[in-house]
mmCIF file of C-alpha atoms in Angstrom:
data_model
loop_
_atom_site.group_PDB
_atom_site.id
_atom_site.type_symbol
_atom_site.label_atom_id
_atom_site.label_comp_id
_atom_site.label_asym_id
_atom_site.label_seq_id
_atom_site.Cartn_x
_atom_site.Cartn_y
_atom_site.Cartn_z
ATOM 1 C CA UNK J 6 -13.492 6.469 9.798
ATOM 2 C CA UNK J 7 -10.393 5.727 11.397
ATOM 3 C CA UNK J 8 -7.331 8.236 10.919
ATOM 4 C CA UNK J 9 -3.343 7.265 10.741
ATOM 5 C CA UNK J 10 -1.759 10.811 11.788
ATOM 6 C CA UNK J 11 1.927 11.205 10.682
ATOM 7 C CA UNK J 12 4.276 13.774 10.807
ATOM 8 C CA UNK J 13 4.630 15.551 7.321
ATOM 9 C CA UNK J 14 8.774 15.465 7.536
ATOM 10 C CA UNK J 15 11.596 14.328 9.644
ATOM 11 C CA UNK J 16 15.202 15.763 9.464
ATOM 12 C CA UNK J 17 17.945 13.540 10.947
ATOM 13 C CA UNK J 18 21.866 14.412 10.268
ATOM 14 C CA UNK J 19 23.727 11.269 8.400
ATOM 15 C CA UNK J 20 24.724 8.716 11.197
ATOM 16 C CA UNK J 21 21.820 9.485 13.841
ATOM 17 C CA UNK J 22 19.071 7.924 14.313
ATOM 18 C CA UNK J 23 15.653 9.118 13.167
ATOM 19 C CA UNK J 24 12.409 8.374 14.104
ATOM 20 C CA UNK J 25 8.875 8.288 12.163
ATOM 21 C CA UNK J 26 5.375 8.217 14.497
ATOM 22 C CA UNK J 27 1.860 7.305 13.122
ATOM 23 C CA UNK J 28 -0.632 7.880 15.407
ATOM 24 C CA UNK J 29 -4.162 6.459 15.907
ATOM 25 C CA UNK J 30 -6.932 5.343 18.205
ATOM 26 C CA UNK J 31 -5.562 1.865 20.240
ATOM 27 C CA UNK J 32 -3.200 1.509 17.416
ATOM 28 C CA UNK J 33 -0.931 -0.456 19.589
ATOM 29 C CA UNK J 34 -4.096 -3.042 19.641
ATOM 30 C CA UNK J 35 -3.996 -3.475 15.872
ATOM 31 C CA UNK J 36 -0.954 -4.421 13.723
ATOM 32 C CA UNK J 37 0.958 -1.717 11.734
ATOM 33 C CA UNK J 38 3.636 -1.833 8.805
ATOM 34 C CA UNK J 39 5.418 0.899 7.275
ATOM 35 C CA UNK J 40 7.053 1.463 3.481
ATOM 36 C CA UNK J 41 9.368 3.338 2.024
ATOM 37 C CA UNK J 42 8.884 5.421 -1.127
ATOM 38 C CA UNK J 43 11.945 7.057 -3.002
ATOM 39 C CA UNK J 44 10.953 9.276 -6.057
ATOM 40 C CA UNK J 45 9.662 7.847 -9.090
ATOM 41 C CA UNK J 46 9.415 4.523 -7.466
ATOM 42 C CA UNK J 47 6.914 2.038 -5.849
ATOM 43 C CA UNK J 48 6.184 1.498 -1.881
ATOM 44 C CA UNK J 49 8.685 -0.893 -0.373
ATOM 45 C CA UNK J 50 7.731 -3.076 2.367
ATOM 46 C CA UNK J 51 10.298 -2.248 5.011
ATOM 47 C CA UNK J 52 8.745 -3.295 8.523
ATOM 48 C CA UNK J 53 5.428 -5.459 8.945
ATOM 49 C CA UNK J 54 3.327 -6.500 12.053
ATOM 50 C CA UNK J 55 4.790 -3.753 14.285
ATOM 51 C CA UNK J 56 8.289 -5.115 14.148
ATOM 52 C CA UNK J 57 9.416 -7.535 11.482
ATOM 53 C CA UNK J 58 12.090 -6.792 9.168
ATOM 54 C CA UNK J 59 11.405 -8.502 5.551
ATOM 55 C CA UNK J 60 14.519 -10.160 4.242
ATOM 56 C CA UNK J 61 16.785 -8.056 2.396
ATOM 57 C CA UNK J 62 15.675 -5.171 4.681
ATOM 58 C CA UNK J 63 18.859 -3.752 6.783
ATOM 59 C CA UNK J 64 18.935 -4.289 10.336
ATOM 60 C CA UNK J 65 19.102 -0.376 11.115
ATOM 61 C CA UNK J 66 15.288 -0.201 10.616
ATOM 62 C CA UNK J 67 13.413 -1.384 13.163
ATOM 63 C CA UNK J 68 9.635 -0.748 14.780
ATOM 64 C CA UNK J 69 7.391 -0.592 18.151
ATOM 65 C CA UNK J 70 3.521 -0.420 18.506
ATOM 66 C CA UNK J 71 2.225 0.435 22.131
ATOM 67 C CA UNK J 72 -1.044 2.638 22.988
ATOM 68 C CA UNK J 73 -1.355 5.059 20.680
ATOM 69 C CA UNK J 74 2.112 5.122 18.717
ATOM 70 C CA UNK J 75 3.891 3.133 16.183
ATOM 71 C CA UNK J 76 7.390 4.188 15.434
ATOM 72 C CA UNK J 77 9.521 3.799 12.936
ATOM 73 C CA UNK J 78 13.540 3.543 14.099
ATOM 74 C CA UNK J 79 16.127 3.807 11.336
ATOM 75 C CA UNK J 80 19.472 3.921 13.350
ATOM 76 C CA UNK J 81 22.555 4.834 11.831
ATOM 77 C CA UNK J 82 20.608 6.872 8.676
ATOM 78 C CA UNK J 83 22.195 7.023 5.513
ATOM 79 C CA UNK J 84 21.561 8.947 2.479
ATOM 80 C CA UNK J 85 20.123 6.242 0.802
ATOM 81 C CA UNK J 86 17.302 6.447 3.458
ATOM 82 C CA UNK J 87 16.023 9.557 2.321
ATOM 83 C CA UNK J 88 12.643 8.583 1.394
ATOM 84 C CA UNK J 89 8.832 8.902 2.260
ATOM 85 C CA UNK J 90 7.439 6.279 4.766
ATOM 86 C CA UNK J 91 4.339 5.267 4.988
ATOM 87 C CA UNK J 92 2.197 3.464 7.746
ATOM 88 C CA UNK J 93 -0.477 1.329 7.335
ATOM 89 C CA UNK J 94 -2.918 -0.630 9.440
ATOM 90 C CA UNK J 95 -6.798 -2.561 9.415
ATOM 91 C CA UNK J 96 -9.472 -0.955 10.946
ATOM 92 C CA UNK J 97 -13.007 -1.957 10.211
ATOM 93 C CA UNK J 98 -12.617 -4.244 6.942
ATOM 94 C CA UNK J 99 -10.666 -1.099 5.659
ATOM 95 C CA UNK J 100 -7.095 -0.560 5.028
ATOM 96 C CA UNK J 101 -6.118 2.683 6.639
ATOM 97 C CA UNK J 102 -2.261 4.501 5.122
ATOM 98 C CA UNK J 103 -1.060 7.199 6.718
ATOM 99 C CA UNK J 104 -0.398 10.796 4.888
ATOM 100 C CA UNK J 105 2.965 9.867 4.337
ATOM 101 C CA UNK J 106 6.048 11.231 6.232
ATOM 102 C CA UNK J 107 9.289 12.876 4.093
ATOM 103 C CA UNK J 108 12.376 11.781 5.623
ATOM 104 C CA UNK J 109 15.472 14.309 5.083
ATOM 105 C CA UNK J 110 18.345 13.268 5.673
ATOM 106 C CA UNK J 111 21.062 16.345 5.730
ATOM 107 C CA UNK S 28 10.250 -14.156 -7.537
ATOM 108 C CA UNK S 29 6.819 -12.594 -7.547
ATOM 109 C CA UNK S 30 6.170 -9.875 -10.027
ATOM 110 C CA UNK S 31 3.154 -7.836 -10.842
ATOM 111 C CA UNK S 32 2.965 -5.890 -13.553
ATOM 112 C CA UNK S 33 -0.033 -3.162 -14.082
ATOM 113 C CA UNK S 34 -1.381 -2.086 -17.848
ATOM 114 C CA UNK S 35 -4.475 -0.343 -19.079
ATOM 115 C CA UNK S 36 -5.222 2.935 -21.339
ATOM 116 C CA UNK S 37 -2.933 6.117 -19.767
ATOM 117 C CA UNK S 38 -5.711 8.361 -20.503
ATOM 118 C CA UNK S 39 -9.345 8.211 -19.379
ATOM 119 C CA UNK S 40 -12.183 10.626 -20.220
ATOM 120 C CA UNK S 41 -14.337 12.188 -17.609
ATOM 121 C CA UNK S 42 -17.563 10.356 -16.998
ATOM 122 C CA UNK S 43 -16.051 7.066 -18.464
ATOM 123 C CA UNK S 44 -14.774 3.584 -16.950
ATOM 124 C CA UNK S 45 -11.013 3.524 -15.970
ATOM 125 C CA UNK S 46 -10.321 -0.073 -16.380
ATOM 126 C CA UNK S 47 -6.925 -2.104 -15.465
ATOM 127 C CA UNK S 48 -5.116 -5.558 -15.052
ATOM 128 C CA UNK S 49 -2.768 -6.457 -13.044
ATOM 129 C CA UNK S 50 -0.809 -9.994 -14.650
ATOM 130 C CA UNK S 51 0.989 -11.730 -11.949
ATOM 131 C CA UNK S 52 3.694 -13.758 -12.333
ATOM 132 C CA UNK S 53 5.831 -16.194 -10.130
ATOM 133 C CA UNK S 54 2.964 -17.085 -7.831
ATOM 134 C CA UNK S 55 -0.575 -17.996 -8.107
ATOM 135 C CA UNK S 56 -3.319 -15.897 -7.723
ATOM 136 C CA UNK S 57 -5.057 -18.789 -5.953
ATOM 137 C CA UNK S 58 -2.500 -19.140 -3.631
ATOM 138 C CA UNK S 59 -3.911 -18.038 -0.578
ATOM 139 C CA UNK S 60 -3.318 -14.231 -0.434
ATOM 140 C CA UNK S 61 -5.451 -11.098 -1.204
ATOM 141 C CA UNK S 62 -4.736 -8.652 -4.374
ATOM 142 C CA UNK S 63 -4.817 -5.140 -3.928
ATOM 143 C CA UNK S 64 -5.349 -1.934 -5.693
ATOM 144 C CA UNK S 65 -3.603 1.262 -4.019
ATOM 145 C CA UNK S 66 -3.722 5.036 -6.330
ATOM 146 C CA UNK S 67 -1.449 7.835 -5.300
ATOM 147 C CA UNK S 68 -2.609 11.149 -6.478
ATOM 148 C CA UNK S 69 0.370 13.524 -7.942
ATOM 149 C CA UNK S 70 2.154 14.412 -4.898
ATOM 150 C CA UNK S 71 0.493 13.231 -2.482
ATOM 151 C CA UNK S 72 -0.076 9.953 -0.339
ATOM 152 C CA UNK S 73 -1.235 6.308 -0.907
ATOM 153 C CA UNK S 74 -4.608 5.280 -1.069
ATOM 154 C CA UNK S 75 -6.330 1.889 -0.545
ATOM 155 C CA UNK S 76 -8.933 1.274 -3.647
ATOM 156 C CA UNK S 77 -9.629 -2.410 -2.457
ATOM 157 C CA UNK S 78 -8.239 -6.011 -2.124
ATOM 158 C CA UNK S 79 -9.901 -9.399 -3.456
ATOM 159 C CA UNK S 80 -9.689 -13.299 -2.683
ATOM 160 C CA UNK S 81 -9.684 -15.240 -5.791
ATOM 161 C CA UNK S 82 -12.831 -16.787 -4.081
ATOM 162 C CA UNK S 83 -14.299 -13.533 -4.810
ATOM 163 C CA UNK S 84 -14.651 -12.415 -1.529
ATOM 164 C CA UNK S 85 -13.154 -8.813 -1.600
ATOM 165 C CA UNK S 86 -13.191 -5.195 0.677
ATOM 166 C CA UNK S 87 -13.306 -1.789 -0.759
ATOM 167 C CA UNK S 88 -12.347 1.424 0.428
ATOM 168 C CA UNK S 89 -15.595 3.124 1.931
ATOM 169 C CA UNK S 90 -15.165 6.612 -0.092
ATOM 170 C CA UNK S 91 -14.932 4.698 -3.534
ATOM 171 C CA UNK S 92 -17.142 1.442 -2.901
ATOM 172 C CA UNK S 93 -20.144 2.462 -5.211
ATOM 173 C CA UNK S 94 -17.635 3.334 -8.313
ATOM 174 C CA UNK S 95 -15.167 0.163 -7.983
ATOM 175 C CA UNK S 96 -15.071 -3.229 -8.939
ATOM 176 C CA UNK S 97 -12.095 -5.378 -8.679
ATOM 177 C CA UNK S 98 -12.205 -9.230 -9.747
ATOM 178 C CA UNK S 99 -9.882 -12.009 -10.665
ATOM 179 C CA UNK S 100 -9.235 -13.888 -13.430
ATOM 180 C CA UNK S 101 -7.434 -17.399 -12.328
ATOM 181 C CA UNK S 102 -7.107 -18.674 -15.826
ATOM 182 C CA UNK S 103 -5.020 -15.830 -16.876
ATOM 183 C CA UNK S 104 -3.715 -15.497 -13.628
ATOM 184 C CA UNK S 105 -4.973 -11.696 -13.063
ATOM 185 C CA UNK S 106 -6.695 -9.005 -11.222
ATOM 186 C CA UNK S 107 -8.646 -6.705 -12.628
ATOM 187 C CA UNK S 108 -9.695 -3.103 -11.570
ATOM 188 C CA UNK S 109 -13.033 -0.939 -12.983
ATOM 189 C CA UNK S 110 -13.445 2.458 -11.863
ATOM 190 C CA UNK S 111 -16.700 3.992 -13.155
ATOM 191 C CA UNK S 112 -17.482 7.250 -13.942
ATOM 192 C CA UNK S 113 -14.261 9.057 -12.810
ATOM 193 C CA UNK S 114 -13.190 12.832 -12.627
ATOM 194 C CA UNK S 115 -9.823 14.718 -12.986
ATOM 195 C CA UNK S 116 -10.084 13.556 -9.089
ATOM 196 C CA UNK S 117 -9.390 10.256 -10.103
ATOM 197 C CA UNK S 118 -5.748 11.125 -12.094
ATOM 198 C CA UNK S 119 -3.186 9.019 -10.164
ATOM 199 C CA UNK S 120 -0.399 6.493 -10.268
ATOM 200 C CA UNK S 121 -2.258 3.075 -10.075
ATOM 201 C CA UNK S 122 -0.440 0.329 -7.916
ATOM 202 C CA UNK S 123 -1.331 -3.554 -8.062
ATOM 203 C CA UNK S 124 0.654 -5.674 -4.680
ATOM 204 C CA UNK S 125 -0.475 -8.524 -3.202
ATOM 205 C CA UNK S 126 -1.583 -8.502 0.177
ATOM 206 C CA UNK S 127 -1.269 -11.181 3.518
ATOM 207 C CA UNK S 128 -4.286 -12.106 5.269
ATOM 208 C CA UNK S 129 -3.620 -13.298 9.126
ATOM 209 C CA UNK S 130 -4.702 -16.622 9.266
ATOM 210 C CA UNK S 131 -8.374 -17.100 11.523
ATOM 211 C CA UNK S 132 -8.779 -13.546 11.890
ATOM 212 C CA UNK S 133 -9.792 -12.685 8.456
ATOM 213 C CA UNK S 134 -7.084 -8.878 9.218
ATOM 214 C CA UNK S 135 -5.680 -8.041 5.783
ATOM 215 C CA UNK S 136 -2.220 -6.966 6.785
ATOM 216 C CA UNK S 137 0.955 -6.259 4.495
ATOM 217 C CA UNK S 138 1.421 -5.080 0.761
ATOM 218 C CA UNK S 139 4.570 -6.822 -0.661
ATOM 219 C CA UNK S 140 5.868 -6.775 -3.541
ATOM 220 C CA UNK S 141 3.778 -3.965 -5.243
ATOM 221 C CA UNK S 142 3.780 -3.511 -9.095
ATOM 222 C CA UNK S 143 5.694 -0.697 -10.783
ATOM 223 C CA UNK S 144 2.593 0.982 -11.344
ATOM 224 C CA UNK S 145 0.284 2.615 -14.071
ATOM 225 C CA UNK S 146 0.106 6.380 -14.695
ATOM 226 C CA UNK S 147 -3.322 7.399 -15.454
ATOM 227 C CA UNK S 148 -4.863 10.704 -16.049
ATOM 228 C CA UNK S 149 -8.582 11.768 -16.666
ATOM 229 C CA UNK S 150 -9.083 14.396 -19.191
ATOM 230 C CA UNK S 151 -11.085 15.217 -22.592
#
């Protein structure tokens, strides 16, 4: 079955720019999104086919897909960003998430 | 504005059927997008249970395929979700969020907006 490999944490200083990978076979060749989870509360939709921003997303999150890599940019981090992000992508008729990456922001 | 709202029984015995419904409100469930179910076990990560088509057509997650059964309900404007014979395994938050298919290439692609989601533990 295919596997989405994610780091289990990031740690990015407020104002810098962090970045979240998911890994998988040719996952540039399919299309990714990522969400954000803060505690207590549901999955956001914060970045969908590799690079679109949703409305009411801000513009500091952004994403790329190529070879084996997507990558999720949030420049600028603020607290508020301090979350767990998720990737997701379709391989096989199956929906494939990610383990799930803890962003800290400190 | 689309809202989905989950509700079924908060506790489950082993060996028995975990049912939900997901009502959906401010959009049709006929309206040309695919319903999901996603679980997240207590601290841990999200996990796909299936999506449907309210033509029926619908895709299940490999691990859990011979224990689920998701199905729609147009009238009432709902999805449904039957897990059978579940375990302690099965304890998890239980999300509902409707999900975009890419048009011609029959790819189910983004979850937005999910539900708040349904706590539900399995335990005598």
């Amino acid at each position: 079955s295919y596997e989405l490999t994610q780091p289990p944490s990031v740690s990015v200083s407020p104002g810098q720019t962090a970045g979240v990978t998911c890994s998988g076979d040719k996952l540039g060749d399919k299309y990714v999104c990522w969400y954000q989870q803060k505690p207590g509360q549901s999955p956001i939709l914060v970045i969908y086919q590799d690079t679109k921003r949703p409305s009411g997303i801000p513009e500091r999150f952004s994403g790329s897909n190529s070879g084996n890599t997507a990558t999720l940019t949030i420049s600028g981090t603020q607290a508020m960003d301090e979350a767990d992000y998720y990737c997701q992508a379709w391989d096989s008729s199956t929906v494939v998430f990610g383990g799930g990456t803890k962003l800290t922001v400190l | 504005q689309v809202h989905l709202q989950e509700s079924g029984p908060g506790l489950v015995e082993p060996s028995e059927t975990l049912s939900l419904t997901c009502a959906v409100s401010g959009d049709f469930i006929s309206s040309g997008f695919y319903w999901g179910w996603i679980r997240q076990s207590p601290g841990k990560g999200l996990e796909w249970i299936g999506s449907i088509y309210h033509s029926g057509s619908s895709n299940y997650n490999p691990s859990l395929r011979s224990r689920v059964a998701i199905s729609t309900d147009t009238s009432k404007n709902q999805v449904s979700l039957n897990l059978y014979s579940v375990t302690a395994a099965d304890t998890a938050v239980y999300y509902c969020a409707r999900q975009v298919v890419v048009v011609n290439t029959g790819v189910l692609d983004w979850f937005d907006p999910w539900g708040q989601g349904t706590v539900v533990t399995v335990s005598s």
